[in-house]
XYZ file of C-alpha atoms in Angstrom:
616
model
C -6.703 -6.542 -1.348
C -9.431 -7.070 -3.428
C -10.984 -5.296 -5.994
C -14.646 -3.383 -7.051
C -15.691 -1.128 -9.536
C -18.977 0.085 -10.415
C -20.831 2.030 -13.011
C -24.530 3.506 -13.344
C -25.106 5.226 -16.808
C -25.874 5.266 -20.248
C -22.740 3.698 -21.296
C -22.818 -0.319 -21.638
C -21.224 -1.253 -17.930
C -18.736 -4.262 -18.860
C -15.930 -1.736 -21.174
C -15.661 0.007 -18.153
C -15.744 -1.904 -14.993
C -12.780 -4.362 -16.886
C -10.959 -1.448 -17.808
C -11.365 -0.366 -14.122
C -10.862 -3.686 -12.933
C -7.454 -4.011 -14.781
C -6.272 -0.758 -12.773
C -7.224 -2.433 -9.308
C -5.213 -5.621 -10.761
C -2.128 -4.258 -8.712
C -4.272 -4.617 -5.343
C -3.992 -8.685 -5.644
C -6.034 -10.989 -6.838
C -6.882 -14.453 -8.294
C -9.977 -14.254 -9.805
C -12.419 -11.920 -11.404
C -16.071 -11.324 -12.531
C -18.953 -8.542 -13.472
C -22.318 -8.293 -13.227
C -24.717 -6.208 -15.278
C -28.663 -5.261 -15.593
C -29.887 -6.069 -19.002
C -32.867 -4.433 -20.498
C -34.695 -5.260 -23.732
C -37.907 -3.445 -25.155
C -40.265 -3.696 -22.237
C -39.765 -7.032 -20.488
C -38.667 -7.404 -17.228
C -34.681 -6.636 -16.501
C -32.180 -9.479 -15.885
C -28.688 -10.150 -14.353
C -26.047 -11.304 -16.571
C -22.768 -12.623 -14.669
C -19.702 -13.942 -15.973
C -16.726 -14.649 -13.735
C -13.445 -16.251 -14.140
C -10.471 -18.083 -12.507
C -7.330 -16.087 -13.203
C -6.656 -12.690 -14.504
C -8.815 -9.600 -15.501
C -7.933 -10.590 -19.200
C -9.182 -13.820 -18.856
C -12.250 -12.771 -18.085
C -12.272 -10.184 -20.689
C -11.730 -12.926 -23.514
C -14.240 -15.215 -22.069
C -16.984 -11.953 -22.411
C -19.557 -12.491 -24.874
C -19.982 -9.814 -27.834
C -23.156 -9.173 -26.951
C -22.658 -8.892 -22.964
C -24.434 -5.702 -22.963
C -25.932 -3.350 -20.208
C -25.917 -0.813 -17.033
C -25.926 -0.437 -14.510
C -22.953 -2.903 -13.209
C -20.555 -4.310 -10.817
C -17.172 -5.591 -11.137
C -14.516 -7.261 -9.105
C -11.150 -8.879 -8.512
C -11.234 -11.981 -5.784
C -8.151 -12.493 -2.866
C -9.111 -15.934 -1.146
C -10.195 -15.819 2.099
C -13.072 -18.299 2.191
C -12.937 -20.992 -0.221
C -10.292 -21.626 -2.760
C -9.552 -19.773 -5.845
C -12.339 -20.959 -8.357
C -14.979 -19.671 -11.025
C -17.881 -21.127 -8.421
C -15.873 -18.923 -5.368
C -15.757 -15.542 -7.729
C -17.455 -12.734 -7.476
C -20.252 -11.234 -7.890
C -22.405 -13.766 -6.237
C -26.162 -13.956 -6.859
C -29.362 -15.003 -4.896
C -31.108 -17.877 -5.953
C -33.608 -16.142 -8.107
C -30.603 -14.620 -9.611
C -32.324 -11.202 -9.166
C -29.869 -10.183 -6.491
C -25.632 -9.215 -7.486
C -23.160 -8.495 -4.550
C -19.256 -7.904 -4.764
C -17.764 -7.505 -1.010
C -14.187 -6.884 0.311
C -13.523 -7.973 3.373
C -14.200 -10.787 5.871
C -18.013 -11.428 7.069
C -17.407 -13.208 10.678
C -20.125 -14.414 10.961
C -20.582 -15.792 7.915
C -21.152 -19.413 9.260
C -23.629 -18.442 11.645
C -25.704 -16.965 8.831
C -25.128 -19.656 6.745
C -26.560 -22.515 8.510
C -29.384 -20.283 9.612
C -30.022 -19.684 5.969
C -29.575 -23.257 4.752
C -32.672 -24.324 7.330
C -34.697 -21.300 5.699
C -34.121 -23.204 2.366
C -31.332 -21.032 0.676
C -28.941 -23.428 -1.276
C -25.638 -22.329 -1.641
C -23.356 -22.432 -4.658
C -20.097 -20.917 -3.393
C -17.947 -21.817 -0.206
C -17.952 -18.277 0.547
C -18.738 -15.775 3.399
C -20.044 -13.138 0.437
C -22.746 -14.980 -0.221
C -24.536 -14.540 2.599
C -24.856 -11.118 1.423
C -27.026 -12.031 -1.803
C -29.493 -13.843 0.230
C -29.785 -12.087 3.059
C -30.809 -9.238 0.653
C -33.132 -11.094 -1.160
C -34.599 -12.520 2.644
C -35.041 -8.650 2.989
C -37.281 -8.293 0.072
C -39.194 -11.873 0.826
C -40.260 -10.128 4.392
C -40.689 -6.731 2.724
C -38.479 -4.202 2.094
C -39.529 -1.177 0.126
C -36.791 -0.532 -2.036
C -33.251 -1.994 -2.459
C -31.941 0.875 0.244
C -34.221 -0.850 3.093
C -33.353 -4.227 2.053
C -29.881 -4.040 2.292
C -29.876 -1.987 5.378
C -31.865 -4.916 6.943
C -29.007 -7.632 5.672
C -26.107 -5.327 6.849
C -27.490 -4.846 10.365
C -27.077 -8.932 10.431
C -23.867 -9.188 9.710
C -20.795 -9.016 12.244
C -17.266 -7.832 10.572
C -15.827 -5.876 7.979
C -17.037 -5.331 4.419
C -16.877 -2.325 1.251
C -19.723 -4.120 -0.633
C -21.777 -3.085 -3.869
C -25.443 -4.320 -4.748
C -27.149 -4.497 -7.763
C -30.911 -5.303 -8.097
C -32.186 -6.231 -11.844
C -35.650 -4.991 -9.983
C -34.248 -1.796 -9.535
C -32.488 -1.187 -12.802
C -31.198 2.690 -12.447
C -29.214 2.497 -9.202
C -26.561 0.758 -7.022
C -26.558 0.566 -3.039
C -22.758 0.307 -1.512
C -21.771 0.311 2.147
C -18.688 0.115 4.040
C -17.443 -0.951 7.091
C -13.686 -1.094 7.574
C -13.060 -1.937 4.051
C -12.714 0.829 1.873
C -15.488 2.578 -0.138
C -15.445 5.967 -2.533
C -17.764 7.291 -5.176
C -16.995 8.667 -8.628
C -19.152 11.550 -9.533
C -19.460 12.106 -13.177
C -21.853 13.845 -15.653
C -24.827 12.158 -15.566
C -23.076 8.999 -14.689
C -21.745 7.923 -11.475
C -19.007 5.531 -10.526
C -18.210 3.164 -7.507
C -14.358 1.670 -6.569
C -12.540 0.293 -3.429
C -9.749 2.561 -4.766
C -9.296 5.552 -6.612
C -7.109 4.397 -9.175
C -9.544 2.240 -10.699
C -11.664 5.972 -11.608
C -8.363 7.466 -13.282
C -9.304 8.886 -16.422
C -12.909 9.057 -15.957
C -13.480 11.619 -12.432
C -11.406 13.664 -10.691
C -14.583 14.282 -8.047
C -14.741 11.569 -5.274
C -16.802 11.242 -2.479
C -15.274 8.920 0.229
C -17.337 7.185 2.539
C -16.897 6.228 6.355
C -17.540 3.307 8.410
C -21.143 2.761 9.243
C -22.143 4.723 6.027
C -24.139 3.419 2.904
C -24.768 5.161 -0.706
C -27.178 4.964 -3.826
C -25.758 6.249 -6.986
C -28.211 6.776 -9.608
C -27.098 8.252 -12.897
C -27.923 12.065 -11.641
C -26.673 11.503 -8.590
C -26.130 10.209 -5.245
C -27.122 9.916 -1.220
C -25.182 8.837 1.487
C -26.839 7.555 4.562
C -26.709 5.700 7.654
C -27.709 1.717 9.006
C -30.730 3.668 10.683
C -31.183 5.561 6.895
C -29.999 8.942 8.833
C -29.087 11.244 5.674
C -25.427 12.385 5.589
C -23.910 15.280 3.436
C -20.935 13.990 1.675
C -19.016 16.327 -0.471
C -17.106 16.016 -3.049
C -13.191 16.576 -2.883
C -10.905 16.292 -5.973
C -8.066 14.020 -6.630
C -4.647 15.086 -8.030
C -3.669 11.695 -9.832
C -3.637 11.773 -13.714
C -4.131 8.959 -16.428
C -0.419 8.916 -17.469
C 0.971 8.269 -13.627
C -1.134 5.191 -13.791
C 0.376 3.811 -17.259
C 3.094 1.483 -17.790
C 4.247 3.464 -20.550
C 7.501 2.111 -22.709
C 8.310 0.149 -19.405
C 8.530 -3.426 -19.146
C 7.076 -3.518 -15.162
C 5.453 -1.309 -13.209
C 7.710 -1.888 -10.803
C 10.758 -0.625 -13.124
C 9.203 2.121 -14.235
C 8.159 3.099 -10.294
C 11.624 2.721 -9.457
C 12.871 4.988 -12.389
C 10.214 7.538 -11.721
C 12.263 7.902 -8.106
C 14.160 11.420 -8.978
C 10.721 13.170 -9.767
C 8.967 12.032 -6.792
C 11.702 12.446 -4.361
C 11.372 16.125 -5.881
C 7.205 16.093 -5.738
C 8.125 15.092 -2.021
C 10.410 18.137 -1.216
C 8.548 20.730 -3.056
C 7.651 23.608 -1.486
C 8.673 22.246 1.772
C 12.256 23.163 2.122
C 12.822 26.972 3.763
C 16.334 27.843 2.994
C 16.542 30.948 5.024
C 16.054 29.621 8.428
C 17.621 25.775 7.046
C 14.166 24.286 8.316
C 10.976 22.718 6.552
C 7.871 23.736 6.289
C 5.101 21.290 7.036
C 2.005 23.396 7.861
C -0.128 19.781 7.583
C 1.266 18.215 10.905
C -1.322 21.008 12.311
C 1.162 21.439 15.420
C 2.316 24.354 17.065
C 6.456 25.283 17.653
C 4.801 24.683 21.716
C 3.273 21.333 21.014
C 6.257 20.163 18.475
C 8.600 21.069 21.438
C 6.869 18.898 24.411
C 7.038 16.068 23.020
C 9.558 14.219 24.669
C 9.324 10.995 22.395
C 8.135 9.494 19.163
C 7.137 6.367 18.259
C 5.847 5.204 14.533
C 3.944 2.553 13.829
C 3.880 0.756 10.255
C 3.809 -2.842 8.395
C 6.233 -4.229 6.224
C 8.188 -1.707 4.196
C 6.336 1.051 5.871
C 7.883 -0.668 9.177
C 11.337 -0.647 8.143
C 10.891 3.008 6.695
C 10.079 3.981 10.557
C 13.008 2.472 11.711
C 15.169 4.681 9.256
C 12.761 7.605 10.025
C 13.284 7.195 14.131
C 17.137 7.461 13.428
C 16.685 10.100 11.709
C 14.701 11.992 14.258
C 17.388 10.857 16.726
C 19.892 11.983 15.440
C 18.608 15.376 14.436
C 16.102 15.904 16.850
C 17.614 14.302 19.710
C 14.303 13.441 20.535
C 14.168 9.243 21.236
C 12.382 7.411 18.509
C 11.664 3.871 17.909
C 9.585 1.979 15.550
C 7.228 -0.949 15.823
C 4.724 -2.938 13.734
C 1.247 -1.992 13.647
C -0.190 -5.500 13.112
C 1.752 -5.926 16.522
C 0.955 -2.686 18.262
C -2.764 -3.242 18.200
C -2.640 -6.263 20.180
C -0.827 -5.588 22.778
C -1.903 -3.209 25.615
C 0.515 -0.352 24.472
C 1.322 2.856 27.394
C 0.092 5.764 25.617
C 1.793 8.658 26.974
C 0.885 12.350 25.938
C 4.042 13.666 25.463
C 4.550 11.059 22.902
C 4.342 11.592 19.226
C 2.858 8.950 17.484
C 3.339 8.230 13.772
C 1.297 6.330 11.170
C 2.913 5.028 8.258
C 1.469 3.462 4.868
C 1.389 4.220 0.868
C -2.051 3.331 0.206
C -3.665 4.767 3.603
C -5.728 1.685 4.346
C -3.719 -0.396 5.739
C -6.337 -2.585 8.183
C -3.367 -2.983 11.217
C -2.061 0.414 11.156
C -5.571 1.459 10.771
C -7.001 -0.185 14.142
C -3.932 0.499 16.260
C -4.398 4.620 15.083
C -7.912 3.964 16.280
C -6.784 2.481 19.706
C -3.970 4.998 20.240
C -6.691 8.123 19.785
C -9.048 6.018 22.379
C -6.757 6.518 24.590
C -5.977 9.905 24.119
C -2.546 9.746 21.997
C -1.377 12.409 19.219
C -1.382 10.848 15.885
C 0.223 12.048 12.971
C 0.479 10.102 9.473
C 2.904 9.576 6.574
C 1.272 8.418 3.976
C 0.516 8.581 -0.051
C -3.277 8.406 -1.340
C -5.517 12.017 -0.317
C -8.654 11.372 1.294
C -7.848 7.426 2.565
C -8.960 6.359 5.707
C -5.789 7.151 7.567
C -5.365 10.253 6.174
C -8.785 11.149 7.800
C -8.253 9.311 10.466
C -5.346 10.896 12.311
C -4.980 14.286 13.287
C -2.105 15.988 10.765
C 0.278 14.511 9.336
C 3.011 14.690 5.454
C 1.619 13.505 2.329
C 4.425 11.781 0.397
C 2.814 12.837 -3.423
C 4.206 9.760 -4.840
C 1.462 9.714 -7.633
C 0.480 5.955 -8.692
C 2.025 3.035 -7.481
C 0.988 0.538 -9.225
C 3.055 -2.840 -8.402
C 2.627 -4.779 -5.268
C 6.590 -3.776 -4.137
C 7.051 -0.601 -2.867
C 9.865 1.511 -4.064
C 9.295 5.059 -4.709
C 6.617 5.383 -1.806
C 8.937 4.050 0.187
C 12.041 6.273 -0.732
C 9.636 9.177 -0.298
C 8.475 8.489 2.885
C 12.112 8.891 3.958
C 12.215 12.195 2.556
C 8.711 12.723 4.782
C 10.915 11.448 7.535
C 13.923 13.569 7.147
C 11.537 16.487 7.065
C 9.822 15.532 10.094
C 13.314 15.522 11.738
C 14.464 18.513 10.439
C 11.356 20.272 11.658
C 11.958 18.927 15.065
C 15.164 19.521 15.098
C 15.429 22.825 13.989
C 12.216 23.974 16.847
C 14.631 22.423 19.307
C 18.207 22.521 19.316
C 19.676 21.614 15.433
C 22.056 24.200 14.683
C 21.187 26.414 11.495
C 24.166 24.936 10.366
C 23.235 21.436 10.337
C 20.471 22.656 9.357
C 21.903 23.552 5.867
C 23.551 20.609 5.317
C 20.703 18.517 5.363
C 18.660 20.575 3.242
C 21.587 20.907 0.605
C 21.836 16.700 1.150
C 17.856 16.396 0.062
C 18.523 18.855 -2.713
C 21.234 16.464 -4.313
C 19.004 13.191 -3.712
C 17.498 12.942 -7.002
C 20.420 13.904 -9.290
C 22.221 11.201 -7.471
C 19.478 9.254 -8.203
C 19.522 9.529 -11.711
C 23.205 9.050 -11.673
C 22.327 5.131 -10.140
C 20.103 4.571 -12.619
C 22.424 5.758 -15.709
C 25.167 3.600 -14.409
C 22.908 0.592 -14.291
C 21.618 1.207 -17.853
C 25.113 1.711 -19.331
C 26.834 -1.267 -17.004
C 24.162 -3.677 -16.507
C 26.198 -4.553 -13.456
C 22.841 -5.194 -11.244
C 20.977 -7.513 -13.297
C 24.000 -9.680 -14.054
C 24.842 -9.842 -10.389
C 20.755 -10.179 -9.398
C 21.389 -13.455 -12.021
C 23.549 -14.846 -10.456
C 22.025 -14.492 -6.875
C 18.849 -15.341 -8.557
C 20.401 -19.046 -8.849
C 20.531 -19.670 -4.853
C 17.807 -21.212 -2.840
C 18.710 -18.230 0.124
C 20.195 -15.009 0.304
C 21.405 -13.005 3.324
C 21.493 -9.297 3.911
C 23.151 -7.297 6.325
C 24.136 -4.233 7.704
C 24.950 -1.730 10.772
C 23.244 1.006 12.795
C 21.197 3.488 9.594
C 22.480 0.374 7.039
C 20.338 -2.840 9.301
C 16.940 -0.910 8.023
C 18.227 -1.034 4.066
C 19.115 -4.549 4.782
C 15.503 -5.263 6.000
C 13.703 -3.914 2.818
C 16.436 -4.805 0.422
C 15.686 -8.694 1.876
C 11.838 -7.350 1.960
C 11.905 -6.742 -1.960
C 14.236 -9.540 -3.110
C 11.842 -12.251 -1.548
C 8.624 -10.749 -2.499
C 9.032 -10.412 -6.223
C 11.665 -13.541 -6.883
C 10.253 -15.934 -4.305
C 13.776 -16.558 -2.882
C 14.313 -16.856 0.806
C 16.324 -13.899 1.611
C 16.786 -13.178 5.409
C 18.010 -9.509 7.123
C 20.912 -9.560 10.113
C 22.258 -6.650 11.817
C 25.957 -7.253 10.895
C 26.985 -7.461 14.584
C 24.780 -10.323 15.047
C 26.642 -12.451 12.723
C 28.816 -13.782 15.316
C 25.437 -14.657 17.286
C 24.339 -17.713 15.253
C 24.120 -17.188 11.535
C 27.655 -17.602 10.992
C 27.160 -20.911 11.022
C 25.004 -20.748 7.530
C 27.748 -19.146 5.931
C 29.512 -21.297 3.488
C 29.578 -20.866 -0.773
C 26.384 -21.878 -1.196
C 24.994 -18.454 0.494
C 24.928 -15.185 -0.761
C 25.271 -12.206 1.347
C 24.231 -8.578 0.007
C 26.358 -5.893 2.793
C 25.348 -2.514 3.231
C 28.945 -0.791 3.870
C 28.674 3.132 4.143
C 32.152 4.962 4.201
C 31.119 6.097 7.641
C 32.424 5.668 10.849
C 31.599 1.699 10.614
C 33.855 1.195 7.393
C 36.399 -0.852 9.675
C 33.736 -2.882 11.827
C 31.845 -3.814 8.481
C 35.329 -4.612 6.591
C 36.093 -7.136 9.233
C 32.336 -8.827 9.165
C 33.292 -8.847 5.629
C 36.623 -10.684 5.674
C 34.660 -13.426 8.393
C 32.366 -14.207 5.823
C 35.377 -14.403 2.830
C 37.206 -16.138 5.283
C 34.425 -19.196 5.457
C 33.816 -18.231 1.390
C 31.208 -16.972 1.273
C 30.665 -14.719 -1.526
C 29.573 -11.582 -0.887
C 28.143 -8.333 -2.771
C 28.462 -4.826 -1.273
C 26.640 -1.873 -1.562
C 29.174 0.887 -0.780
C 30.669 5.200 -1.596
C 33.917 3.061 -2.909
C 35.128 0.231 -4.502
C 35.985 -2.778 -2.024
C 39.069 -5.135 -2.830
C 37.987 -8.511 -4.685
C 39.422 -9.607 -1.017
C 36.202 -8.686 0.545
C 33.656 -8.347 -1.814
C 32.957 -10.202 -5.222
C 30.891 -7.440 -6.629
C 30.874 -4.101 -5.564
C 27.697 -1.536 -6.383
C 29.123 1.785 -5.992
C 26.412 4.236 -4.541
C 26.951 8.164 -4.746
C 28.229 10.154 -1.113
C 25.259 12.135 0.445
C 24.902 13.187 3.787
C 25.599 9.700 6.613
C 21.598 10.831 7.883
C 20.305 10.328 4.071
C 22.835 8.022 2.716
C 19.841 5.003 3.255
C 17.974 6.445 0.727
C 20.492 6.350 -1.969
C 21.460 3.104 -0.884
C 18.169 1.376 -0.866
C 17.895 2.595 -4.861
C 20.135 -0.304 -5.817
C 18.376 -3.321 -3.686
C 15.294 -2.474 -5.256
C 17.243 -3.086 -8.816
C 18.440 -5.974 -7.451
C 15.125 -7.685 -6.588
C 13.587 -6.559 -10.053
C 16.552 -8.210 -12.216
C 16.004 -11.169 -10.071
C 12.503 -11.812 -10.845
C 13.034 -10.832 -14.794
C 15.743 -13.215 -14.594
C 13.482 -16.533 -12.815
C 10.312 -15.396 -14.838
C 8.078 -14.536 -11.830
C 5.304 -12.243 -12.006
C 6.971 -9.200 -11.255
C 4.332 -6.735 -10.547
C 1.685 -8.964 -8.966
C 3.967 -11.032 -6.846
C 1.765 -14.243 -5.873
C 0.028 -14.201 -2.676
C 0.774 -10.661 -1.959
C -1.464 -7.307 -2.322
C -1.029 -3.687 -2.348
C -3.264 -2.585 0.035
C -3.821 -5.218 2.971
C -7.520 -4.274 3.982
C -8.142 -7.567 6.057
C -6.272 -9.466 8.588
């Protein structure tokens, strides 16, 4: 959730932790701040600090010209402890001021230390758990410490929970000390200048070399360089590995959103996704990262996948999928659940991980729990090197490139395609004929013309946004849908809520009859997934229940419905029934955008939401 960046060089620090900053600003935040050592002629160095309530720009304005110096730290705040305020932003300082810390993640013992600190004389200015940090440091020093390495060894081995925190020491002007545990952590290595970040989006432009640190594990970056170490300063040889993303997959370009412009950039990914993957002569893919064996992918006699949030509802698509063409059961569950629970883990289950940014804190810990116990875990997921990607033991990477706004859209319709490979691969090693085979392969193959064709229709109709208007207007909205068309419901509700902050709510359409029939009435909305499948009559006559009690209704649908059942039909192109969610999820996400544009909200950075959920 939050944000850090950090810089050791000969460049002035500030340019370049906002500008890094500013990338992170997709991550979720409400406040910002930097810290930088400031020489001049041959006095002693000091700490400047300016922070700020609000956005990175914010801060940037409130900058002095003359706000000069390196190395430095940067930040962007999500509340935890202590509301959203200049006083609660990082970085936070010692009371000498000689000591700058930025930390993501939640210190739990933070009151503990704190009152033990207070009766060693330590005021505090902040009602945070960071703080700690600062002084604890600076304690370090006061009994001793060498160097800034030692002292904030001796602080960290105090402190109980999870941080990714940087350290800055105007007494030790050339170098920063990071550490994580449980929060992320990577290095940028540059020439003769070295960078620190919570994600790697925020180095974009300046390093393609990263080194990513694990829990437990500390680094100093110096300008020339940098050494990664233990708590018990055991030396550890990191290598660098090299990151695929560009400086133009991170723009907004001529787009108005991020989100827009992820959603447009749908046909190329879906296409990044398949490449290479597809082998047409035995109607199979090829997915040589699941590191599995045609024996092992054979045994396994279930598969369960584990996600949150969109990522959830993508696993619920994805364990139809293998169903259906691996005939293999398959059922999906939240991770954020999972973990708590005391789960059977069975060895001739196949267990998935699912999420975009590869950090996700839940899906993180119940991966953990499920290899304690001796489970097979693969992962689906979009950023090399993150700590899930690591973590399990194969897995699909999505290649969705950047994605920048809070909603997910294309790394969600590309972990379908992941999915649909999955199942094709298990299918195919079991008992899919060649012939179905085929037909899926040539159904993936049309996905991103089709696409394309959604898009062009909405550009030269505009029917979306002037129906998301209109829906925009209500104080609720319902979605529904049957068997593969319950999961689109889920993340079309998913997307409308999060970016327009209207209640939307998901039912499978069979459940209508089971209590929210009674909400139904012309003050509610309802969006209906209706496939021209074997369902068409079933969902017709939830249709004309709802028309009958009029209620207005909007369906998604390969035809157009009679103004008897639907007010507003969205025609969606005819793939195969297995990938037809994918197509008809494309149109939702369109949906929730023009209903945000259309109530003003903050599109990209939806409030009270992140990107990357890195604490519970």
């Amino acid at each position: 959730m939050c944000g850090i960046v950090g810089y050791v060089g000969a460049q002035d620090a500030a340019p370049i932790l906002l500008e890094g900053l500013g990338r992170l600003e997709y991550r979720g935040y409400d406040s910002a701040g930097v810290a930088v050592v400031h020489r001049t002629g041959k006095g002693p160095a000091t700490l400047k600090v300016r922070k700020a309530s609000g956005r990175v720009a914010d801060l940037a304005a409130d900058l002095p010209a003359r706000f000069k110096g390196a190395p430095g730290i940067g930040h962007t705040r999500w509340a935890t402890h202590g509301e959203p305020s200049v006083a609660n932003a990082h970085p936070h300082t010692d009371m000498s001021e000689r000591i700058a810390v930025v930390h993501n993640g939640i210190i739990e013992n933070a009151d503990e230390l704190r009152a033990k600190l207070t009766a060693d004389g330590v005021e505090f200015t902040s009602q945070t758990d960071t703080e700690t940090v600062a002084h604890l440091v600076a304690a370090a020093f006061a009994n001793g410490a060498a160097d800034l390495e030692q002292a904030v060894r001796t602080a960290l081995k105090q402190v109980v929970g999870a941080y990714g925190i940087a350290v800055l020491d105007s007494e030790h002007p050339d170098r920063i000390v990071v550490a994580r545990n449980g929060s992320p952590v990577l290095l940028g290595v540059g020439e003769r200048e070295m960078f620190v970040a919570s994600d790697v989006s925020a180095l974009v432009g300046y390093t393609r070399q990263v080194v990513y640190l694990d829990d437990g594990e500390l680094a100093t970056i110096t300008a020339t360089g940098y050494r990664t170490f233990t708590l018990d300063d055991r030396s550890t040889a990191k290598q660098p590995s090299e990151v695929d993303w560009d400086v133009v997959g991170a723009e907004i370009g001529d787009h108005a959103h991020y989100l827009v412009k992820e959603i447009a950039e749908q046909p190329r990914s879906i296409e990044r996704a398949l490449r290479g993957r597809l082998d047409e002569r035995f109607s199979t893919a090829h997915l040589g990262g699941l590191n599995l064996t045609i024996r092992e992918a054979r045994e396994f006699k279930r598969v369960k996948i584990l996600g949150c949030g969109s990522a959830c509802y993508a696993g619920e698509l994805g364990a139809q999928l293998i169903e259906d063409l691996a005939r293999v059961p398959a059922t999906s569950e939240s991770a954020s659940e999972f973990r708590y629970r005391n789960p059977v883990v069975e060895p001739d289950t196949l267990y998935v991980a699912v999420s975009q940014s590869g950090e996700t804190v839940d899906t993180l810990a119940a991966v953990q729990e499920l290899q304690r116990k001796g489970g097979r875990v693969i992962g689906i997921i979009n950023v090399v090197g993150s700590t899930i990607a690591r973590q399990v033991d194969g897995g699909i990477y999505i290649h969705a490139g950047p994605e920048m706004s809070v909603a997910a859209t294309k790394s969600f319709t590309s972990t379908l395609i992941a999915f649909a490979l999955l199942a094709l691969h298990l299918g195919r090693v079991r008992d899919l004929a060649p012939t179905e085979g085929r037909r899926i392969i040539d159904g993936l193959n049309q996905l991103p013309a089709q696409i394309e064709q959604i898009l062009d229709e909405e550009k030269r109709t505009g029917l979306i946004a002037e129906t998301a208007a209109e829906v925009a207007q209500r104080s609720s909205v319902l979605f529904i849908g049957r068997r593969r068309g319950w999961p689109v419901a889920k993340e079309g509700a998913q997307k409308f809520k999060e970016v327009s902050y209207v209640h939307a709510e998901a039912y499978a359409s069979a459940e209508l009859k089971h209590g929210p029939l009674a909400l139904v009435s012309p003050e509610l909305p309802t969006v209906a997934c209706v496939p021209d499948d074997d369902l068409f009559e079933k969902n017709v006559s939830t249709l004309a229940e709802i028309r009958a009690r009029k209620g207005p209704v909007v369906a998604l649908a390969h035809r157009e419905l009679s103004t008897d059942l639907a007010d507003r039909t969205i025609v969606v192109p005819r793939n195969e029934p297995e990938l037809d969610p994918i197509l008809m999820s494309v149109p939702l996400q369109l949906l929730a955008y023009h209903a945000a544009v259309a109530l003003d909200r903050d599109v990209d950075r939806p409030r009270n939401l992140a990107k990357s959920v890195t604490v519970e």
